Coordinates of C-alpha atoms and ligand atoms in Angstrom, one line a residue:
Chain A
X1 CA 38.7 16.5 64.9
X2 CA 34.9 16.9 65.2
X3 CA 33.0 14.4 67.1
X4 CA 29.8 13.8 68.1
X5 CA 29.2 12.3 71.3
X6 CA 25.8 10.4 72.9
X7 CA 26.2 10.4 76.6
X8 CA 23.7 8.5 78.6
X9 CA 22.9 11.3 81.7
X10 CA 21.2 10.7 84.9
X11 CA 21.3 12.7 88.1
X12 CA 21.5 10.5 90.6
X13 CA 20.6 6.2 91.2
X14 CA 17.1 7.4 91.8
X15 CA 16.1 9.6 88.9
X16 CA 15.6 8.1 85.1
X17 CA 18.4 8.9 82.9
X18 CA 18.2 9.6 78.9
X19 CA 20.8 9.8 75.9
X20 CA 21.9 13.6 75.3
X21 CA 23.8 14.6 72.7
X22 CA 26.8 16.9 72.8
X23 CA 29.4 18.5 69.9
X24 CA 33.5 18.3 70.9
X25 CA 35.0 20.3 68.7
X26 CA 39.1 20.7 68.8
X27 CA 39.6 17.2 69.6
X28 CA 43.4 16.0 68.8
X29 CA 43.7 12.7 68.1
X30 CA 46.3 12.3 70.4
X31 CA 44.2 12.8 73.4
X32 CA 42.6 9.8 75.3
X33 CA 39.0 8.9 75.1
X34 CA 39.1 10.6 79.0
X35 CA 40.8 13.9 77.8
X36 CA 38.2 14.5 75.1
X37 CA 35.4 13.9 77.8
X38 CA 37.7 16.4 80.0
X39 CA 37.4 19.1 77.2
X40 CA 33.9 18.1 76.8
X41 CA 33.3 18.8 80.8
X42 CA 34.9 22.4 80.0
X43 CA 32.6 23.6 77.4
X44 CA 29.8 21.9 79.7
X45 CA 31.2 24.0 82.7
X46 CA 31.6 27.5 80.6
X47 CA 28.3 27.0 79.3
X48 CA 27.1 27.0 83.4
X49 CA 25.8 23.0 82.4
X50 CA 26.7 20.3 84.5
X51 CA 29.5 18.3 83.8
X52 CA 29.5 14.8 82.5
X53 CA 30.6 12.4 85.9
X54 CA 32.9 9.5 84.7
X55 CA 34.7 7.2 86.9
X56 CA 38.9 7.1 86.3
X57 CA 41.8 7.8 88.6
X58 CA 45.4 6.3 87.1
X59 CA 44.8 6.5 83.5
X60 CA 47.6 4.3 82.4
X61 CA 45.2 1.2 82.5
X62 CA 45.5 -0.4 86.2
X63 CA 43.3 1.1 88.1
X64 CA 40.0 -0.3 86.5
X65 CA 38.2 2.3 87.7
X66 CA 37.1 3.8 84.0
X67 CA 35.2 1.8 81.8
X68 CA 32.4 2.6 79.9
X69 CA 30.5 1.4 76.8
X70 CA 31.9 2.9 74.1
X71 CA 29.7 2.3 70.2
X72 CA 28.2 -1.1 71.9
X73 CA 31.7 -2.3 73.1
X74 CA 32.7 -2.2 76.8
X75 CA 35.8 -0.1 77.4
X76 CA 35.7 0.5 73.1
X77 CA 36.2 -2.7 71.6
X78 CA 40.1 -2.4 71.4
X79 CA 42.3 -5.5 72.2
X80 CA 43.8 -5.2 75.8
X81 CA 42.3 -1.7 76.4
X82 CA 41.0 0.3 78.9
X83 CA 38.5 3.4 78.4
X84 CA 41.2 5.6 79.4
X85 CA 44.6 4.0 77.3
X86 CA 41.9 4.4 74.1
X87 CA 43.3 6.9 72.1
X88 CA 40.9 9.2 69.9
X89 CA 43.3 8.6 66.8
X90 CA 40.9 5.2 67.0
X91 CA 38.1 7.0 65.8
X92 CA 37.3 9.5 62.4
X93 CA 36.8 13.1 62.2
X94 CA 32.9 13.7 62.2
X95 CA 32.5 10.1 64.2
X96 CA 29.1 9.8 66.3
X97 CA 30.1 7.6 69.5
X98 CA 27.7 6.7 71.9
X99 CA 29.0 6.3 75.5
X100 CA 26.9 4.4 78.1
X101 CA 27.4 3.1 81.8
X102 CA 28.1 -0.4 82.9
X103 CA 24.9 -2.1 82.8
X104 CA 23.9 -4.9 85.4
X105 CA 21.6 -5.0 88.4
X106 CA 24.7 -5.4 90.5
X107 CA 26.2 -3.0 89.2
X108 CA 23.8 0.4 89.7
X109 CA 24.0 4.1 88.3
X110 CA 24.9 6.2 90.9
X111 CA 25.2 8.8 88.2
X112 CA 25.8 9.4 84.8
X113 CA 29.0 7.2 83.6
X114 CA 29.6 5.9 86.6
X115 CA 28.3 2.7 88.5
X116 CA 28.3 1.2 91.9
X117 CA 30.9 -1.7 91.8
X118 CA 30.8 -3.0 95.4
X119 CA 29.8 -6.2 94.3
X120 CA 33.1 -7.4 93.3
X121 CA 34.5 -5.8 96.5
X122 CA 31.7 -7.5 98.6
X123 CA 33.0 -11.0 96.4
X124 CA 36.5 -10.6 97.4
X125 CA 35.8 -9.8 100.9
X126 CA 34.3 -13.0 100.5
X127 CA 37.0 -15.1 100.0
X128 CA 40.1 -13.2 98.3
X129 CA 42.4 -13.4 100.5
X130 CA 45.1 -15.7 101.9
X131 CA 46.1 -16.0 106.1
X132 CA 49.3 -15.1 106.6
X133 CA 51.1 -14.5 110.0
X134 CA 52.2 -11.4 111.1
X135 CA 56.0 -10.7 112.0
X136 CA 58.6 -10.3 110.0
X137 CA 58.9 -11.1 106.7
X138 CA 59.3 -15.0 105.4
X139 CA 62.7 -15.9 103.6
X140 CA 62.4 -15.0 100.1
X141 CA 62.4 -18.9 98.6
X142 CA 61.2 -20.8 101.9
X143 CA 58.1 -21.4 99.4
X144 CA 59.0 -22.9 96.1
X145 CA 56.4 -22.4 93.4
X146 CA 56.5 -24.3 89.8
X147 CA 57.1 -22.4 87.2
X148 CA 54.2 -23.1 85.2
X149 CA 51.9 -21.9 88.5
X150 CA 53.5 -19.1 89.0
X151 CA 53.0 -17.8 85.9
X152 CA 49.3 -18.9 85.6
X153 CA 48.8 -17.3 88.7
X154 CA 50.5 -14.2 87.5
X155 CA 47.8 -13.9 84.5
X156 CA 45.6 -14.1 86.9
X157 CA 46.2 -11.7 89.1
X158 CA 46.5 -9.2 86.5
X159 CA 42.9 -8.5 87.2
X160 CA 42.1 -5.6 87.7
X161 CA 38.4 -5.7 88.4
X162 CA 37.3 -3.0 86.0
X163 CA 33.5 -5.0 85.4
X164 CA 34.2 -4.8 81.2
X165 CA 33.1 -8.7 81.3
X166 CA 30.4 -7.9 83.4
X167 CA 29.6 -5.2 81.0
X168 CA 30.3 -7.2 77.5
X169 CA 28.2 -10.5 79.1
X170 CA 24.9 -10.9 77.6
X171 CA 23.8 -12.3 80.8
X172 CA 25.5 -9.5 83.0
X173 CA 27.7 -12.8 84.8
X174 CA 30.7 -12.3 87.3
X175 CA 32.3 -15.4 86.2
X176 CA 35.4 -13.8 84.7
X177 CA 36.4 -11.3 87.3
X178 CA 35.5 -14.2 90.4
X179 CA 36.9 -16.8 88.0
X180 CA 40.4 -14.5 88.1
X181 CA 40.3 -14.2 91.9
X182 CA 40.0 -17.5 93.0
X183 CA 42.1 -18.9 90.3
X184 CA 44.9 -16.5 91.1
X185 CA 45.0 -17.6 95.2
X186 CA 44.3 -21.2 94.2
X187 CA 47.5 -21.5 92.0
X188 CA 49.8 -20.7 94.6
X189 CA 50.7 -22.7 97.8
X190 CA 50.3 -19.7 100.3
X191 CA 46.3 -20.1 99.1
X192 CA 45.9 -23.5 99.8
X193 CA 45.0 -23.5 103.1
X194 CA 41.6 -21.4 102.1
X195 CA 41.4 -22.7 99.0
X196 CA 37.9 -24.8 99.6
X197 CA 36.0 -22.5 101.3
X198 CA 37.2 -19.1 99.0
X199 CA 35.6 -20.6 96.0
X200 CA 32.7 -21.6 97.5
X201 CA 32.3 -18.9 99.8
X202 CA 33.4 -16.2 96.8
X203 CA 31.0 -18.2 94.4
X204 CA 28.2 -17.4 97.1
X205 CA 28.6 -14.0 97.1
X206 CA 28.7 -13.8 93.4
X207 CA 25.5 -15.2 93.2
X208 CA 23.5 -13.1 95.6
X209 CA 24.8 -10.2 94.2
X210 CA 22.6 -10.4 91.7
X211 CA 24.8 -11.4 88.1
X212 CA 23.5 -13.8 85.9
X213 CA 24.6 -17.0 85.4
X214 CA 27.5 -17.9 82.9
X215 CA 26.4 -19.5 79.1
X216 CA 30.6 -19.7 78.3
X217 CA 29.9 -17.3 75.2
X218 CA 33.1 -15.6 75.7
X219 CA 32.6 -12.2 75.4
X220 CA 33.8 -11.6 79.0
X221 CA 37.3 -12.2 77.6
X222 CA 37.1 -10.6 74.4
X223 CA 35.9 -7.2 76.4
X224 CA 38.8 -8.3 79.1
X225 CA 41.6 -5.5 79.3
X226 CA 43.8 -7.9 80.4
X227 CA 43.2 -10.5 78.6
X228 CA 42.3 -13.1 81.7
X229 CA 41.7 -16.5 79.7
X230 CA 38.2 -18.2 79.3
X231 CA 40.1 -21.6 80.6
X232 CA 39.9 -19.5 84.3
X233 CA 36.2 -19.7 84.5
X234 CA 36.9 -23.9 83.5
X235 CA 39.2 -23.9 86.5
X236 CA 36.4 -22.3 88.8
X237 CA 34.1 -24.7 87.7
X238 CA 36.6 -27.5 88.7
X239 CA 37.0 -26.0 92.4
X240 CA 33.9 -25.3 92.3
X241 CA 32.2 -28.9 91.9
X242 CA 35.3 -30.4 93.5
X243 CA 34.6 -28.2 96.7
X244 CA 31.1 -28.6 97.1
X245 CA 31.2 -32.6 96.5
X246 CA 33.8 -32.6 99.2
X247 CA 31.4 -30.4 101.2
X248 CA 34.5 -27.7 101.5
X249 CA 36.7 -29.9 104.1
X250 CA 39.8 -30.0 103.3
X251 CA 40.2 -33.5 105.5
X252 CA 38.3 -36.7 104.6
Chain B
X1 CA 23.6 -33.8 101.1
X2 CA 24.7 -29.9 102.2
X3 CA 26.6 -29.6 99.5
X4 CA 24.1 -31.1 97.4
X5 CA 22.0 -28.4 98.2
X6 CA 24.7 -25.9 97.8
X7 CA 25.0 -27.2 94.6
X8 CA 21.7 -27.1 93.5
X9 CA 21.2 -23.5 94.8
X10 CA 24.4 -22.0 93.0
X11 CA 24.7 -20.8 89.2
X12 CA 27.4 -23.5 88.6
X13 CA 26.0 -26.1 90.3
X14 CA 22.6 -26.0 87.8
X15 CA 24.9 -25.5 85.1
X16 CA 26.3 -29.0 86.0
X17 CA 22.8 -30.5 86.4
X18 CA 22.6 -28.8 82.8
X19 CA 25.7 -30.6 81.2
X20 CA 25.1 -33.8 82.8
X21 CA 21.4 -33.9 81.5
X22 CA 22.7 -33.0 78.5
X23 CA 25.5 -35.4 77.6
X24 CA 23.0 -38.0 78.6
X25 CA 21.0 -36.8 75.5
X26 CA 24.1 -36.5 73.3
X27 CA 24.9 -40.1 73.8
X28 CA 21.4 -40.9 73.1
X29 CA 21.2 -38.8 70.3
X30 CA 24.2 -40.5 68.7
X31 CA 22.9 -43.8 69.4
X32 CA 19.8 -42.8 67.9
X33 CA 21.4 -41.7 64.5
X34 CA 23.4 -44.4 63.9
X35 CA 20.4 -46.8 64.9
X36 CA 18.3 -44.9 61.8
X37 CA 21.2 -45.8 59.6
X38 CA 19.6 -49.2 59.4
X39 CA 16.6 -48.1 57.3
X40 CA 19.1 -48.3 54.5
X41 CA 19.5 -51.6 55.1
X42 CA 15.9 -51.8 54.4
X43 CA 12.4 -52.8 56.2
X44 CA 13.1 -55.8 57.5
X45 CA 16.6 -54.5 59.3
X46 CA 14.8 -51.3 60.8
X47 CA 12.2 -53.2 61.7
X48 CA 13.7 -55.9 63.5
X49 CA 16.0 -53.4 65.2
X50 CA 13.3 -51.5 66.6
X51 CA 12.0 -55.4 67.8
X52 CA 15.5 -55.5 69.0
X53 CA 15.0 -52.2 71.4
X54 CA 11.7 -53.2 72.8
X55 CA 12.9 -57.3 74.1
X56 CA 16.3 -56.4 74.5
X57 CA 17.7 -57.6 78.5
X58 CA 14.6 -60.4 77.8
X59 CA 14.5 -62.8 79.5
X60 CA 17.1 -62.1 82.0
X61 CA 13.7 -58.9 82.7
X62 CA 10.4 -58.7 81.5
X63 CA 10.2 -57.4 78.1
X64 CA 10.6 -54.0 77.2
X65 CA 12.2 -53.0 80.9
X66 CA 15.3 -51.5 79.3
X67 CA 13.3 -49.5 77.0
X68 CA 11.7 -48.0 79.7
X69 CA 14.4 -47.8 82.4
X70 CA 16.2 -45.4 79.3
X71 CA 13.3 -43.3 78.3
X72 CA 12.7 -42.8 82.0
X73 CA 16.4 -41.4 82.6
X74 CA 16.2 -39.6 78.7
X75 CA 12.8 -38.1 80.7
X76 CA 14.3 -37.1 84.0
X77 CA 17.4 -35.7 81.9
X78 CA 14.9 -33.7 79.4
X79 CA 13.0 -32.4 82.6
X80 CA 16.0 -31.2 84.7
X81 CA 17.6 -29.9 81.4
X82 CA 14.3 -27.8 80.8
X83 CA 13.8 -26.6 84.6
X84 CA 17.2 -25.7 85.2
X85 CA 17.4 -23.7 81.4
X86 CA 14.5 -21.9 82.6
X87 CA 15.8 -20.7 86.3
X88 CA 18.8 -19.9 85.1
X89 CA 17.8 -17.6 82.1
X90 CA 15.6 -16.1 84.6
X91 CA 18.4 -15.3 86.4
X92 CA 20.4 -13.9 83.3
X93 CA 17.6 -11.8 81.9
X94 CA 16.9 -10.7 85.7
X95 CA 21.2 -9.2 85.2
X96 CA 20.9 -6.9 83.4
X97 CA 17.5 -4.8 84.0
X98 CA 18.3 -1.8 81.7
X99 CA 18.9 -2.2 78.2
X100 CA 22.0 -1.2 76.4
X101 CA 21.2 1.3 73.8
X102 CA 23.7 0.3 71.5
X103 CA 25.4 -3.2 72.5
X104 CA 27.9 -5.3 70.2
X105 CA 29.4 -8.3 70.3
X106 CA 33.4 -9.2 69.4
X107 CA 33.5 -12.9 68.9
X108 CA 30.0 -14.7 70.6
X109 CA 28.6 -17.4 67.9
X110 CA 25.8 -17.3 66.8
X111 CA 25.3 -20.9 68.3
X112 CA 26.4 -19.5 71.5
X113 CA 24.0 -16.6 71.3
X114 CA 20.6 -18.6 70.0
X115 CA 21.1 -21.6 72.6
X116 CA 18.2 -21.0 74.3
X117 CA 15.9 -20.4 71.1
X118 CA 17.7 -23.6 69.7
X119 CA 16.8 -25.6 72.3
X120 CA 13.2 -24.7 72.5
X121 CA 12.8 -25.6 69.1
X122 CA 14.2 -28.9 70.0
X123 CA 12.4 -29.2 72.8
X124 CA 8.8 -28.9 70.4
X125 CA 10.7 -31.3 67.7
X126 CA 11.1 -33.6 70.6
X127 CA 7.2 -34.0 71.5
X128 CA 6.0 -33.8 67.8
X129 CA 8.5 -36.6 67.2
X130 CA 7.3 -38.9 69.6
X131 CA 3.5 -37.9 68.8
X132 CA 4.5 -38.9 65.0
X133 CA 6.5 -42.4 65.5
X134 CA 6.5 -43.5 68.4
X135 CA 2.5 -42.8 69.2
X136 CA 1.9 -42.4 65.7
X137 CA -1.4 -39.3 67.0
X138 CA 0.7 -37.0 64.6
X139 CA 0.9 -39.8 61.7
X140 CA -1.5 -39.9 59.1
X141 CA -1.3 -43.5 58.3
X142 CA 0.1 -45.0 61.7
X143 CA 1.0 -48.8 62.0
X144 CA 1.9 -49.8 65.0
X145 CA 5.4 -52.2 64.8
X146 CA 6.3 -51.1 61.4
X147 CA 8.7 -48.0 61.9
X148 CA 9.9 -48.6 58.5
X149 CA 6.4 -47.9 56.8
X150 CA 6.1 -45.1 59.3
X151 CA 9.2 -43.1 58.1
X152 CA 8.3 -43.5 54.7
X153 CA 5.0 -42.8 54.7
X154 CA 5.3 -39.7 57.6
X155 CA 8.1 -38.0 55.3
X156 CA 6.5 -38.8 51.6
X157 CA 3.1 -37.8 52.9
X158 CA 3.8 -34.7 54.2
X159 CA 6.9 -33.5 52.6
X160 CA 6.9 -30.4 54.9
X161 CA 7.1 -32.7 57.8
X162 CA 10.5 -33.9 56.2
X163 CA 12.0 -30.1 55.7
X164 CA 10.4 -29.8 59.4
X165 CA 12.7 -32.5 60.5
X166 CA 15.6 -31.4 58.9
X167 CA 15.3 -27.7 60.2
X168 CA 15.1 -29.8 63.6
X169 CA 18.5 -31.6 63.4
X170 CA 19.9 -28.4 62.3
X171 CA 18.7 -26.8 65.7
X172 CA 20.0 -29.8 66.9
X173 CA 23.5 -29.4 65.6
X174 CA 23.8 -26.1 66.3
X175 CA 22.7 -26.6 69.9
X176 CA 25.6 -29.4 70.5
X177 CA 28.4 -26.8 68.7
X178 CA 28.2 -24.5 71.4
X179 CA 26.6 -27.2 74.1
X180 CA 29.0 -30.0 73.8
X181 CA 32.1 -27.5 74.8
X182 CA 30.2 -25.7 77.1
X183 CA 29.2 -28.8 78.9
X184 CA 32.5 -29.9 79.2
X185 CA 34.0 -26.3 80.2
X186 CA 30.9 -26.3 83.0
X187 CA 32.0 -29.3 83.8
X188 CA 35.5 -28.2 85.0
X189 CA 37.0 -30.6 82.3
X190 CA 38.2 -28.1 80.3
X191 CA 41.8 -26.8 80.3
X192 CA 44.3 -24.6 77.9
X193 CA 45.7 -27.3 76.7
X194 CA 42.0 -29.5 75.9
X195 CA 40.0 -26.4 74.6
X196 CA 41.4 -26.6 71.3
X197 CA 40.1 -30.1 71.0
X198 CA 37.2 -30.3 72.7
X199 CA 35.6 -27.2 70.1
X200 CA 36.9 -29.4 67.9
X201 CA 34.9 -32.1 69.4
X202 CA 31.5 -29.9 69.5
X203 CA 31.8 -29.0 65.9
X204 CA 32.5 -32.5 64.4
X205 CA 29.5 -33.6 66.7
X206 CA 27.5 -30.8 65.5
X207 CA 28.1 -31.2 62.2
X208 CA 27.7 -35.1 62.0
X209 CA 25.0 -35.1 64.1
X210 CA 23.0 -33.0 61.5
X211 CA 24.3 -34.7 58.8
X212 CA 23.3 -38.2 60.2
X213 CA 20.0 -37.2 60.7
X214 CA 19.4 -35.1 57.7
X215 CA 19.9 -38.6 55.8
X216 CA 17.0 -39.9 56.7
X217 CA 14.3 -37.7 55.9
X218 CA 16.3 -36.8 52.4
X219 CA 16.4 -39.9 51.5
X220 CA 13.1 -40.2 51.4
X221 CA 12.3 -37.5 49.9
X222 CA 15.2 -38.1 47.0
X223 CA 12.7 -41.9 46.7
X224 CA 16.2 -43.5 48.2
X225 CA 14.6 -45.0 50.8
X226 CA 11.4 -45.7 49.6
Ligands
HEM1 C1 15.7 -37.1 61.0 C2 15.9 -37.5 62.2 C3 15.2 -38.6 62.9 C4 14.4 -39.7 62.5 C5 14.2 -40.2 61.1 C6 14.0 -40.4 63.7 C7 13.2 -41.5 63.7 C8 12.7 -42.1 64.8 C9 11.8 -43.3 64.8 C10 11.4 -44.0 63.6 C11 11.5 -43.5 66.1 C12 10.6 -44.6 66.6 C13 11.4 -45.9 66.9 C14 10.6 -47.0 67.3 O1 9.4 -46.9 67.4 O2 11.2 -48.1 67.4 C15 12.1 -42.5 66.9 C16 12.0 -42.4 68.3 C17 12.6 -41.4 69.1 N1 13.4 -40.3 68.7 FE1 13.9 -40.0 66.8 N2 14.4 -39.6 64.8 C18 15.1 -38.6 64.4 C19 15.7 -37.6 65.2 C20 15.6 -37.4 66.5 C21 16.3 -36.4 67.4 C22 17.1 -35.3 66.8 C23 15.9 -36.7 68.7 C24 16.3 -35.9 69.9 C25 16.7 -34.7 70.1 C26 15.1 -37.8 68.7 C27 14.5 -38.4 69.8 C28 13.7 -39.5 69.8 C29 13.1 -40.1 71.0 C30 13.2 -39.5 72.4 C31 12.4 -41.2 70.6 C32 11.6 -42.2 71.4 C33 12.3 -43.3 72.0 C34 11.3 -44.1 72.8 O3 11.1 -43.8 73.9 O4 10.8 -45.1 72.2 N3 14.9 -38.3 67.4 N4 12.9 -41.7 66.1
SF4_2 S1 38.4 -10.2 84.4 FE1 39.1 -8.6 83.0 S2 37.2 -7.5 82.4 FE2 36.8 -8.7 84.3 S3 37.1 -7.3 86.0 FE3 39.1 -8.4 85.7 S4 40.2 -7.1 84.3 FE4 38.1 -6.3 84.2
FES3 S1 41.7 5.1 84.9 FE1 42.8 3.4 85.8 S2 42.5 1.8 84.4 FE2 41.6 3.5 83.3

């Protein structure tokens, strides 16, 4: 295959960036949208050019370390797929694709493909995380857990804070990925104890971060890789208002 | 009073303020249409019924006190509503400081997409509205107690008034598609097992809403309500 490719390049956060274009010729489609930037980077490197920095390090889609905007859709538009599972058989001989960064303030260039996501570590620093005590490990069913909250916890938790509904918002909003987080803790008994002053601590961060704020259009979990559930950012609300009207005690 | 303020201060909690203000206008909005259903009835009926809203509670209070203690909540409602749309678009736009080049969408409606272009042209309907029946400055031919007259005359006078209206209610249907469900999802009411129903809620309202309305305004200009 022949392909075209429209890569946004910048040098560095500081510097203005711009669309170049680039030929990839020998492209199997068999190779992941990664492998043809890989061959891409080659024929950059032989020709002396620098090569195109992308963000990726498992490539079997549970890192979240590589999205992108691929054509207008974050991470290419496929259902439950990440930049790098996205195989090139997806695309036609001749195609033009046009490959951007993440865009969000809280999200920053640091160069080319790849963006500054410390945001969502700074958010779950804020409040993703349970207290457990040290020593040796609890008995493996000292804690029961229902079924049903196990399992909504589980979808959950499959987040794995790639930014795609970050990327897919219109308003650039967080909700999804903090939505995940404190949804995942707050269905499970070992996060109860926290559970109050995670969301609203987590919720915080979220918004000095800089995202905009949610209008529940649902592309978040169109874009989502892992298909985490619009109904989570309804739960978040719920902890949400019932923490702050309870001023985040947990005791009347 | 803290977590007021925290409230207040976070994305969710003006979202909240936002839903709240707005289901107060969706009830009165659907009061409201089926109220304009008595012009079918004919002048006297309308008429009488707006009588009705201006002494109703009289004489257990003055005359005309419930009247005002509901346009002054519809007010405050409209004014939050307003002020907390425009922070938190601020706040959206403000996300995302570099354009995509190329940017699609997978499944956003377009209801969900125009909400704040839909609301803005509701917002104008809203003060033209009152400027044409209830102050009667926009009317050509205003007569003060006689609402009936008032529709008639407003909508055969000035036809385009009457497509201007109906453009209005469609704004206005549209608006409570997307805004009834995402009230009730911003509310933290919303769960799996409810979404299904309450988008099934937001389009029936939508759609009837428009519908109701339309009536009015067609019917006059069909010479059914004349
Ligand atoms: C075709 C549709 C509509 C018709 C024919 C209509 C008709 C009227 C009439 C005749 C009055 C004056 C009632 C009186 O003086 O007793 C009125 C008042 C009012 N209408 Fe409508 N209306 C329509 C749609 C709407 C919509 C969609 C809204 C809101 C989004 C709205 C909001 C109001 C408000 C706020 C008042 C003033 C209530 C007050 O404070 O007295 N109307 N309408
Ligand atoms: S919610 Fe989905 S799209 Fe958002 S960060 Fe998590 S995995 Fe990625
Ligand atoms: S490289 Fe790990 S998810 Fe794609």
């Amino acid at each position: 295959m022949k392909i075209t490719v429209n890569v946004w390049r910048q040098k560095n956060a500081k510097t203005k960036g711009t669309i170049v274009k680039y030929n990839v010729d020998h492209v199997s489609p068999d190779m992941s949208f990664l492998e043809m930037l890989d061959v891409l980077n080659q024929q950059l490197i032989a020709r002396g050019e620098e090569a195109i920095a992308f963000d990726h390090d498992c490539r079997e889609g549970i890192c979240g370390s590589c999205g992108v905007v691929i054509n207008g859709y974050a991470h290419g538009g496929q259902q439950a797929t990440t930049t790098c599972q996205l195989h090139m058989r997806s695309f036609k001989d001749g195609d033009e694709i046009t490959v951007e960064p993440w865009r969000a303030k809280a999200f920053p260039v640091i160069k080319d493909l790849v963006v500054d996501r410390g945001a969502f570590d700074r958010i779950i620093r804020a409040g993703g995380f349970i207290s457990a005590g040290t020593g040796s490990a609890p008995d493996a069913n000292s804690t029961p857990v229902a079924k049903e909250s196990a399992d909504l916890a589980f979808d959950a938790a499959q987040c794995i804070g790639c930014g795609a509904c970050v990327a897919a918002c219109p308003n650039a909003s967080a909700m999804l990925f903090t939505a995940a987080k404190v949804s995942h803790l707050g269905l499970l008994p070992q996060g109860q104890p926290e559970r109050k002053t995670r969301v609203l601590n987590m919720v915080a961060q979220m918004d000095t971060e800089g995202f905009g704020g949610c209008t529940n259009i649902g592309e978040c979990s169109a874009a989502c890789p892992k298909e985490i559930g619009l109904h989570f950012i309804g739960r978040l609300n719920r902890d949400l208002l019932g923490a702050s009207l309870t001023g985040g005690s947990s005791v009347d | 009073m803290a977590a007021a303020l925290t409230l207040y201060r976070s994305t969710i909690g003006k979202k909240a303020i936002m839903a709240l203000s707005g289901i107060i206008w969706y009830g009165f909005v659907i009061v409201h249409m089926i109220g304009n259903f008595k012009i079918f009835e004919g002048a006297e009926a309308f008429n009488k019924y707006s009588h009705f809203l201006r002494e109703v509670g009289y004489p257990a209070v003055p005359e005309g006190t419930i009247l005002w203690v509901i346009r002054i909540v519809l007010l405050v409602s409209l004014v939050m509503h307003v002020l907390m749309a425009i922070q938190l678009t601020r706040l959206d736009v403000s996300g995302r400081p570099v354009a995509y080049k190329k940017k699609r969408t997978k499944q956003a409606s377009f209801a969900s997409m125009t909400l704040r272009y839909g609301g803005l042209a509701i917002l104008f309907f809203v003060v033209y509205h009152l400027l044409h029946f209830t102050t009667g400055a926009a009317h050509p031919d205003f007569e003060y107690g006689n609402p009936y007259n008032n529709v008639v005359i407003g909508f055969t006078a000035q036809p385009l008034t009457a497509v201007f209206y109906i453009v209005a209610v469609a704004a206005l249907g549209t608006h409570l598609y997307h805004g009834v469900w995402s009230a009730l999802q911003t509310l933290g009411l919303n769960n799996r097992r409810s979404d299904k129903l309450f988008r099934g809620v937001a389009l029936l309202s939508g759609v009837v809403l428009f519908l109701g309305f339309a009536m009015v305004p067609v019917s006059v200009l069909l010479g059914i309500v004349k």
